[in-house]
Amino acid sequence: MSVRQQVRTVLCGAALAGLVLTTTQGIATAAPAPGGGAKVSPVRAAEDAAARALARSLTDDAWRAEVGRAVADGDDIGLKALAAGSRTGAGAALAADVARADRSVLAAKGLPPGVGGLLTVTPAGDPGSRRAPLVAVAPTDDEAAAVTAYDSAGRAHTLDATEAPDVPVYVVGVDGEKAVEAGLEVLERELAAAGVTTADAAAAVSATGAASAAATGYWTSRITSVYVADDKETWIKGDAEIFSIVSGFGLDGKVRVDTVTHPYLDNAETTYYPNQILVNWSQYKYNLADVVMMEDDGDTNYSSLAKAIAAALLTITDLGAYIPLVDPVVDAIPASFWTDDADFVDAWYTLARETTGTRNGAGGNGRFTFDRYWVSAL
């Protein structure tokens, strides 16, 4: 399947299923549909367990007030640190449930325990309402019509995914920025261990290669602006966590992969002007490189991704001419990555050092504007 076909498939996500409404007014109480429903990912299961536990804990008035004060400024709050630091019995009791859920998230994402807690809680809905807060988990499908939230009695409710409710809602999710930073370290480390050249690989560099180039400086491709199209972002979704996988052939003739994070790229239908370096051409043998842009939507397992990409790229050898690497990278992405339409964003073939101006992605979902930028040595 081509990249364009992949994009078309990805952007046709089905609406959330598996809920039977027992009431139809405003916030509807929901129950699981008979026979199960869609398979739940390990990350989603851990988020859901933490959300249920947090909802139950809010029966304690002192703890509920403490949580309200912690999230009053609207920012994400680390759920593990919040519970562990509480002086209330309910907060202390919640800490064990959150720690267990956090361990499940780390394992599911292929991250080491030292990364620490990834689960967060964020306020949404109407914070000024005097009604008791609900606790929700963002749906994995951007086109989902409904959001499931829990009250302190453990009852499930269905919220409209397209319109913010008139009750306070605490959304349990994953700290995407922290996950991407730790995940790309795992990705590059495992790619290097498998034999793919990365920025952290201890490959020998010839005296006439990058070492001599670095003595005077080097040419780069710099992103002067970037835009990603919107596909029905909902009120419960937080900022996007975007990164790019840049691939080409290193100076040693082996396939090279570099990762670049885009922490500023939070929202769709917004143009950003980062002046960010995407490709350092002194590290590449040929004057061409490819880019695959992805988003961590919670379920990304970086260890699995690294193994899949390494297995695909290590079969490609330098035959004395550039070979485009987008298709091998996209084809290597595990099938589970395509179940959530934000994991794959877009791809760019054959960028050159001389590439300037605007380049649309192959799937028509993203757009970069480049200039050539010389980085001088000190």
PDB file of N, CA and C in Angstrom, residues 14-23 25-32 44 47-48 51-52 122-125 134-151 155-173 232-238:
ATOM      1  N   ALA A  14     -13.214   4.772  12.269  1.00  0.00           N
ATOM      2  CA  ALA A  14     -14.633   4.582  12.573  1.00  0.00           C
ATOM      3  C   ALA A  14     -14.994   5.247  13.880  1.00  0.00           C
ATOM      4  N   ALA A  15     -16.265   5.542  14.073  1.00  0.00           N
ATOM      5  CA  ALA A  15     -16.730   6.156  15.323  1.00  0.00           C
ATOM      6  C   ALA A  15     -16.619   5.149  16.454  1.00  0.00           C
ATOM      7  N   LEU A  16     -16.495   5.658  17.673  1.00  0.00           N
ATOM      8  CA  LEU A  16     -16.379   4.817  18.857  1.00  0.00           C
ATOM      9  C   LEU A  16     -17.620   3.957  18.991  1.00  0.00           C
ATOM     10  N   ALA A  17     -17.410   2.636  19.228  1.00  0.00           N
ATOM     11  CA  ALA A  17     -18.531   1.716  19.402  1.00  0.00           C
ATOM     12  C   ALA A  17     -18.429   1.039  20.747  1.00  0.00           C
ATOM     13  N   GLY A  18     -19.416   0.169  21.044  1.00  0.00           N
ATOM     14  CA  GLY A  18     -19.327  -0.641  22.252  1.00  0.00           C
ATOM     15  C   GLY A  18     -20.024  -0.044  23.453  1.00  0.00           C
ATOM     16  N   LEU A  19     -20.908   0.970  23.323  1.00  0.00           N
ATOM     17  CA  LEU A  19     -21.627   1.537  24.456  1.00  0.00           C
ATOM     18  C   LEU A  19     -23.125   1.432  24.200  1.00  0.00           C
ATOM     19  N   VAL A  20     -23.871   1.069  25.228  1.00  0.00           N
ATOM     20  CA  VAL A  20     -25.321   1.055  25.141  1.00  0.00           C
ATOM     21  C   VAL A  20     -25.847   2.127  26.081  1.00  0.00           C
ATOM     22  N   LEU A  21     -26.569   3.129  25.563  1.00  0.00           N
ATOM     23  CA  LEU A  21     -27.073   4.211  26.390  1.00  0.00           C
ATOM     24  C   LEU A  21     -28.301   3.747  27.148  1.00  0.00           C
ATOM     25  N   THR A  22     -28.310   4.061  28.463  1.00  0.00           N
ATOM     26  CA  THR A  22     -29.464   3.721  29.269  1.00  0.00           C
ATOM     27  C   THR A  22     -30.329   4.938  29.555  1.00  0.00           C
ATOM     28  N   THR A  23     -29.806   6.161  29.272  1.00  0.00           N
ATOM     29  CA  THR A  23     -30.621   7.371  29.296  1.00  0.00           C
ATOM     30  C   THR A  23     -30.182   8.218  28.125  1.00  0.00           C
ATOM     31  N   GLN A  25     -30.717  11.894  28.060  1.00  0.00           N
ATOM     32  CA  GLN A  25     -30.799  13.318  28.350  1.00  0.00           C
ATOM     33  C   GLN A  25     -29.456  13.835  28.813  1.00  0.00           C
ATOM     34  N   GLY A  26     -28.890  14.794  28.066  1.00  0.00           N
ATOM     35  CA  GLY A  26     -27.646  15.444  28.481  1.00  0.00           C
ATOM     36  C   GLY A  26     -26.521  14.453  28.607  1.00  0.00           C
ATOM     37  N   ILE A  27     -26.107  14.211  29.858  1.00  0.00           N
ATOM     38  CA  ILE A  27     -25.063  13.233  30.135  1.00  0.00           C
ATOM     39  C   ILE A  27     -25.738  11.885  30.278  1.00  0.00           C
ATOM     40  N   ALA A  28     -25.432  10.966  29.406  1.00  0.00           N
ATOM     41  CA  ALA A  28     -26.118   9.681  29.411  1.00  0.00           C
ATOM     42  C   ALA A  28     -25.305   8.646  30.168  1.00  0.00           C
ATOM     43  N   THR A  29     -25.962   7.908  31.055  1.00  0.00           N
ATOM     44  CA  THR A  29     -25.284   6.801  31.718  1.00  0.00           C
ATOM     45  C   THR A  29     -25.044   5.709  30.691  1.00  0.00           C
ATOM     46  N   ALA A  30     -23.864   5.117  30.722  1.00  0.00           N
ATOM     47  CA  ALA A  30     -23.527   4.125  29.703  1.00  0.00           C
ATOM     48  C   ALA A  30     -23.123   2.825  30.333  1.00  0.00           C
ATOM     49  N   ALA A  31     -23.343   1.744  29.610  1.00  0.00           N
ATOM     50  CA  ALA A  31     -22.908   0.426  30.042  1.00  0.00           C
ATOM     51  C   ALA A  31     -22.246  -0.256  28.878  1.00  0.00           C
ATOM     52  N   PRO A  32     -21.286  -1.169  29.138  1.00  0.00           N
ATOM     53  CA  PRO A  32     -20.632  -1.858  28.035  1.00  0.00           C
ATOM     54  C   PRO A  32     -21.627  -2.632  27.198  1.00  0.00           C
ATOM     55  N   ARG A  44      -4.540   2.291  27.018  1.00  0.00           N
ATOM     56  CA  ARG A  44      -5.910   2.741  27.283  1.00  0.00           C
ATOM     57  C   ARG A  44      -6.476   2.038  28.515  1.00  0.00           C
ATOM     58  N   GLU A  47      -4.978   3.747  31.550  1.00  0.00           N
ATOM     59  CA  GLU A  47      -5.603   5.055  31.735  1.00  0.00           C
ATOM     60  C   GLU A  47      -6.995   4.906  32.332  1.00  0.00           C
ATOM     61  N   ASP A  48      -7.745   3.938  31.818  1.00  0.00           N
ATOM     62  CA  ASP A  48      -9.107   3.729  32.287  1.00  0.00           C
ATOM     63  C   ASP A  48      -9.120   3.292  33.752  1.00  0.00           C
ATOM     64  N   ALA A  51      -8.391   6.303  35.827  1.00  0.00           N
ATOM     65  CA  ALA A  51      -9.537   7.210  35.837  1.00  0.00           C
ATOM     66  C   ALA A  51     -10.615   6.722  36.793  1.00  0.00           C
ATOM     67  N   ARG A  52     -10.891   5.435  36.768  1.00  0.00           N
ATOM     68  CA  ARG A  52     -11.884   4.874  37.691  1.00  0.00           C
ATOM     69  C   ARG A  52     -11.450   5.056  39.140  1.00  0.00           C
ATOM     70  N   THR A 122      -5.884  16.459  33.734  1.00  0.00           N
ATOM     71  CA  THR A 122      -6.075  17.797  33.159  1.00  0.00           C
ATOM     72  C   THR A 122      -7.532  18.198  33.307  1.00  0.00           C
ATOM     73  N   PRO A 123      -7.815  19.436  33.707  1.00  0.00           N
ATOM     74  CA  PRO A 123      -9.206  19.862  33.826  1.00  0.00           C
ATOM     75  C   PRO A 123      -9.808  20.161  32.462  1.00  0.00           C
ATOM     76  N   ALA A 124     -11.092  19.870  32.322  1.00  0.00           N
ATOM     77  CA  ALA A 124     -11.833  20.170  31.095  1.00  0.00           C
ATOM     78  C   ALA A 124     -13.282  20.434  31.490  1.00  0.00           C
ATOM     79  N   GLY A 125     -14.133  20.593  30.502  1.00  0.00           N
ATOM     80  CA  GLY A 125     -15.531  20.869  30.809  1.00  0.00           C
ATOM     81  C   GLY A 125     -15.685  22.259  31.397  1.00  0.00           C
ATOM     82  N   LEU A 134     -16.584  14.731  36.985  1.00  0.00           N
ATOM     83  CA  LEU A 134     -16.459  13.407  36.391  1.00  0.00           C
ATOM     84  C   LEU A 134     -15.000  13.207  35.990  1.00  0.00           C
ATOM     85  N   VAL A 135     -14.621  11.963  35.782  1.00  0.00           N
ATOM     86  CA  VAL A 135     -13.253  11.646  35.358  1.00  0.00           C
ATOM     87  C   VAL A 135     -13.327  10.847  34.065  1.00  0.00           C
ATOM     88  N   ALA A 136     -12.622  11.309  33.040  1.00  0.00           N
ATOM     89  CA  ALA A 136     -12.711  10.703  31.715  1.00  0.00           C
ATOM     90  C   ALA A 136     -11.333  10.349  31.177  1.00  0.00           C
ATOM     91  N   VAL A 137     -11.342   9.541  30.134  1.00  0.00           N
ATOM     92  CA  VAL A 137     -10.148   9.219  29.352  1.00  0.00           C
ATOM     93  C   VAL A 137     -10.445   9.598  27.912  1.00  0.00           C
ATOM     94  N   ALA A 138      -9.532  10.282  27.253  1.00  0.00           N
ATOM     95  CA  ALA A 138      -9.746  10.681  25.864  1.00  0.00           C
ATOM     96  C   ALA A 138      -9.876   9.445  24.984  1.00  0.00           C
ATOM     97  N   PRO A 139     -10.825   9.431  24.043  1.00  0.00           N
ATOM     98  CA  PRO A 139     -10.941   8.290  23.127  1.00  0.00           C
ATOM     99  C   PRO A 139      -9.736   8.222  22.201  1.00  0.00           C
ATOM    100  N   THR A 140      -9.407   7.033  21.759  1.00  0.00           N
ATOM    101  CA  THR A 140      -8.262   6.867  20.865  1.00  0.00           C
ATOM    102  C   THR A 140      -8.584   7.266  19.431  1.00  0.00           C
ATOM    103  N   ASP A 141      -9.866   7.387  19.119  1.00  0.00           N
ATOM    104  CA  ASP A 141     -10.284   7.749  17.768  1.00  0.00           C
ATOM    105  C   ASP A 141     -10.670   9.218  17.738  1.00  0.00           C
ATOM    106  N   ASP A 142      -9.976  10.025  16.895  1.00  0.00           N
ATOM    107  CA  ASP A 142     -10.280  11.450  16.809  1.00  0.00           C
ATOM    108  C   ASP A 142     -11.696  11.728  16.316  1.00  0.00           C
ATOM    109  N   GLU A 143     -12.320  10.763  15.628  1.00  0.00           N
ATOM    110  CA  GLU A 143     -13.660  10.971  15.117  1.00  0.00           C
ATOM    111  C   GLU A 143     -14.720  10.313  15.988  1.00  0.00           C
ATOM    112  N   ALA A 144     -14.340   9.936  17.216  1.00  0.00           N
ATOM    113  CA  ALA A 144     -15.297   9.328  18.132  1.00  0.00           C
ATOM    114  C   ALA A 144     -16.421  10.307  18.435  1.00  0.00           C
ATOM    115  N   ALA A 145     -17.645   9.790  18.525  1.00  0.00           N
ATOM    116  CA  ALA A 145     -18.803  10.635  18.809  1.00  0.00           C
ATOM    117  C   ALA A 145     -19.049  10.782  20.298  1.00  0.00           C
ATOM    118  N   ALA A 146     -18.419   9.924  21.101  1.00  0.00           N
ATOM    119  CA  ALA A 146     -18.710   9.917  22.522  1.00  0.00           C
ATOM    120  C   ALA A 146     -17.445   9.749  23.347  1.00  0.00           C
ATOM    121  N   VAL A 147     -17.523  10.215  24.592  1.00  0.00           N
ATOM    122  CA  VAL A 147     -16.450  10.087  25.567  1.00  0.00           C
ATOM    123  C   VAL A 147     -17.038   9.451  26.815  1.00  0.00           C
ATOM    124  N   THR A 148     -16.374   8.457  27.372  1.00  0.00           N
ATOM    125  CA  THR A 148     -16.840   7.818  28.602  1.00  0.00           C
ATOM    126  C   THR A 148     -16.189   8.490  29.805  1.00  0.00           C
ATOM    127  N   ALA A 149     -17.023   8.829  30.790  1.00  0.00           N
ATOM    128  CA  ALA A 149     -16.537   9.443  32.022  1.00  0.00           C
ATOM    129  C   ALA A 149     -17.165   8.729  33.211  1.00  0.00           C
ATOM    130  N   TYR A 150     -16.487   8.779  34.371  1.00  0.00           N
ATOM    131  CA  TYR A 150     -16.945   8.067  35.570  1.00  0.00           C
ATOM    132  C   TYR A 150     -17.236   9.050  36.689  1.00  0.00           C
ATOM    133  N   ASP A 151     -18.263   8.721  37.484  1.00  0.00           N
ATOM    134  CA  ASP A 151     -18.531   9.516  38.672  1.00  0.00           C
ATOM    135  C   ASP A 151     -17.959   8.807  39.897  1.00  0.00           C
ATOM    136  N   ARG A 155     -20.162   4.878  38.377  1.00  0.00           N
ATOM    137  CA  ARG A 155     -21.052   4.783  37.213  1.00  0.00           C
ATOM    138  C   ARG A 155     -20.402   5.420  35.988  1.00  0.00           C
ATOM    139  N   ALA A 156     -20.611   4.804  34.825  1.00  0.00           N
ATOM    140  CA  ALA A 156     -20.084   5.346  33.573  1.00  0.00           C
ATOM    141  C   ALA A 156     -21.121   6.237  32.924  1.00  0.00           C
ATOM    142  N   HIS A 157     -20.669   7.357  32.340  1.00  0.00           N
ATOM    143  CA  HIS A 157     -21.539   8.295  31.642  1.00  0.00           C
ATOM    144  C   HIS A 157     -20.955   8.552  30.260  1.00  0.00           C
ATOM    145  N   THR A 158     -21.817   8.893  29.327  1.00  0.00           N
ATOM    146  CA  THR A 158     -21.370   9.224  27.980  1.00  0.00           C
ATOM    147  C   THR A 158     -21.491  10.724  27.763  1.00  0.00           C
ATOM    148  N   LEU A 159     -20.393  11.345  27.334  1.00  0.00           N
ATOM    149  CA  LEU A 159     -20.359  12.765  27.027  1.00  0.00           C
ATOM    150  C   LEU A 159     -20.221  12.958  25.516  1.00  0.00           C
ATOM    151  N   ASP A 160     -20.771  14.027  25.018  1.00  0.00           N
ATOM    152  CA  ASP A 160     -20.627  14.374  23.608  1.00  0.00           C
ATOM    153  C   ASP A 160     -19.168  14.745  23.350  1.00  0.00           C
ATOM    154  N   ALA A 161     -18.536  14.085  22.388  1.00  0.00           N
ATOM    155  CA  ALA A 161     -17.115  14.319  22.117  1.00  0.00           C
ATOM    156  C   ALA A 161     -16.870  15.625  21.385  1.00  0.00           C
ATOM    157  N   THR A 162     -17.919  16.203  20.794  1.00  0.00           N
ATOM    158  CA  THR A 162     -17.718  17.404  19.979  1.00  0.00           C
ATOM    159  C   THR A 162     -18.036  18.696  20.717  1.00  0.00           C
ATOM    160  N   GLU A 163     -18.661  18.594  21.884  1.00  0.00           N
ATOM    161  CA  GLU A 163     -19.048  19.791  22.632  1.00  0.00           C
ATOM    162  C   GLU A 163     -18.694  19.619  24.095  1.00  0.00           C
ATOM    163  N   ALA A 164     -17.978  20.572  24.672  1.00  0.00           N
ATOM    164  CA  ALA A 164     -17.568  20.489  26.065  1.00  0.00           C
ATOM    165  C   ALA A 164     -18.794  20.478  26.972  1.00  0.00           C
ATOM    166  N   PRO A 165     -18.821  19.602  27.974  1.00  0.00           N
ATOM    167  CA  PRO A 165     -19.982  19.509  28.859  1.00  0.00           C
ATOM    168  C   PRO A 165     -20.038  20.665  29.855  1.00  0.00           C
ATOM    169  N   ASP A 166     -21.196  20.838  30.485  1.00  0.00           N
ATOM    170  CA  ASP A 166     -21.362  21.905  31.467  1.00  0.00           C
ATOM    171  C   ASP A 166     -21.075  21.440  32.883  1.00  0.00           C
ATOM    172  N   VAL A 167     -20.282  20.387  33.011  1.00  0.00           N
ATOM    173  CA  VAL A 167     -19.843  19.904  34.317  1.00  0.00           C
ATOM    174  C   VAL A 167     -18.317  19.847  34.307  1.00  0.00           C
ATOM    175  N   PRO A 168     -17.681  19.954  35.477  1.00  0.00           N
ATOM    176  CA  PRO A 168     -16.221  19.802  35.493  1.00  0.00           C
ATOM    177  C   PRO A 168     -15.826  18.368  35.160  1.00  0.00           C
ATOM    178  N   VAL A 169     -14.793  18.219  34.367  1.00  0.00           N
ATOM    179  CA  VAL A 169     -14.291  16.898  33.976  1.00  0.00           C
ATOM    180  C   VAL A 169     -12.780  16.880  34.168  1.00  0.00           C
ATOM    181  N   TYR A 170     -12.273  15.850  34.807  1.00  0.00           N
ATOM    182  CA  TYR A 170     -10.832  15.635  34.911  1.00  0.00           C
ATOM    183  C   TYR A 170     -10.457  14.556  33.896  1.00  0.00           C
ATOM    184  N   VAL A 171      -9.550  14.882  33.005  1.00  0.00           N
ATOM    185  CA  VAL A 171      -9.152  13.955  31.943  1.00  0.00           C
ATOM    186  C   VAL A 171      -7.828  13.294  32.313  1.00  0.00           C
ATOM    187  N   VAL A 172      -7.821  11.982  32.391  1.00  0.00           N
ATOM    188  CA  VAL A 172      -6.606  11.218  32.661  1.00  0.00           C
ATOM    189  C   VAL A 172      -5.964  10.847  31.329  1.00  0.00           C
ATOM    190  N   GLY A 173      -4.687  11.133  31.201  1.00  0.00           N
ATOM    191  CA  GLY A 173      -3.979  10.820  29.964  1.00  0.00           C
ATOM    192  C   GLY A 173      -2.503  10.596  30.216  1.00  0.00           C
ATOM    193  N   LYS A 232     -10.916  16.854  12.764  1.00  0.00           N
ATOM    194  CA  LYS A 232     -11.956  16.831  13.793  1.00  0.00           C
ATOM    195  C   LYS A 232     -11.388  16.640  15.187  1.00  0.00           C
ATOM    196  N   GLU A 233     -10.591  17.576  15.631  1.00  0.00           N
ATOM    197  CA  GLU A 233     -10.075  17.551  16.993  1.00  0.00           C
ATOM    198  C   GLU A 233     -11.219  17.820  17.961  1.00  0.00           C
ATOM    199  N   THR A 234     -11.255  17.077  19.083  1.00  0.00           N
ATOM    200  CA  THR A 234     -12.338  17.201  20.043  1.00  0.00           C
ATOM    201  C   THR A 234     -11.886  17.946  21.290  1.00  0.00           C
ATOM    202  N   TRP A 235     -12.842  18.365  22.109  1.00  0.00           N
ATOM    203  CA  TRP A 235     -12.536  19.167  23.285  1.00  0.00           C
ATOM    204  C   TRP A 235     -11.665  18.423  24.284  1.00  0.00           C
ATOM    205  N   ILE A 236     -11.749  17.113  24.289  1.00  0.00           N
ATOM    206  CA  ILE A 236     -11.041  16.344  25.306  1.00  0.00           C
ATOM    207  C   ILE A 236      -9.592  16.057  24.920  1.00  0.00           C
ATOM    208  N   LYS A 237      -9.260  16.223  23.642  1.00  0.00           N
ATOM    209  CA  LYS A 237      -7.897  15.961  23.202  1.00  0.00           C
ATOM    210  C   LYS A 237      -6.954  17.070  23.643  1.00  0.00           C
ATOM    211  N   GLY A 238      -5.775  16.699  24.094  1.00  0.00           N
ATOM    212  CA  GLY A 238      -4.769  17.685  24.457  1.00  0.00           C
ATOM    213  C   GLY A 238      -3.906  18.043  23.268  1.00  0.00           C
TER     214      GLY A 238
END
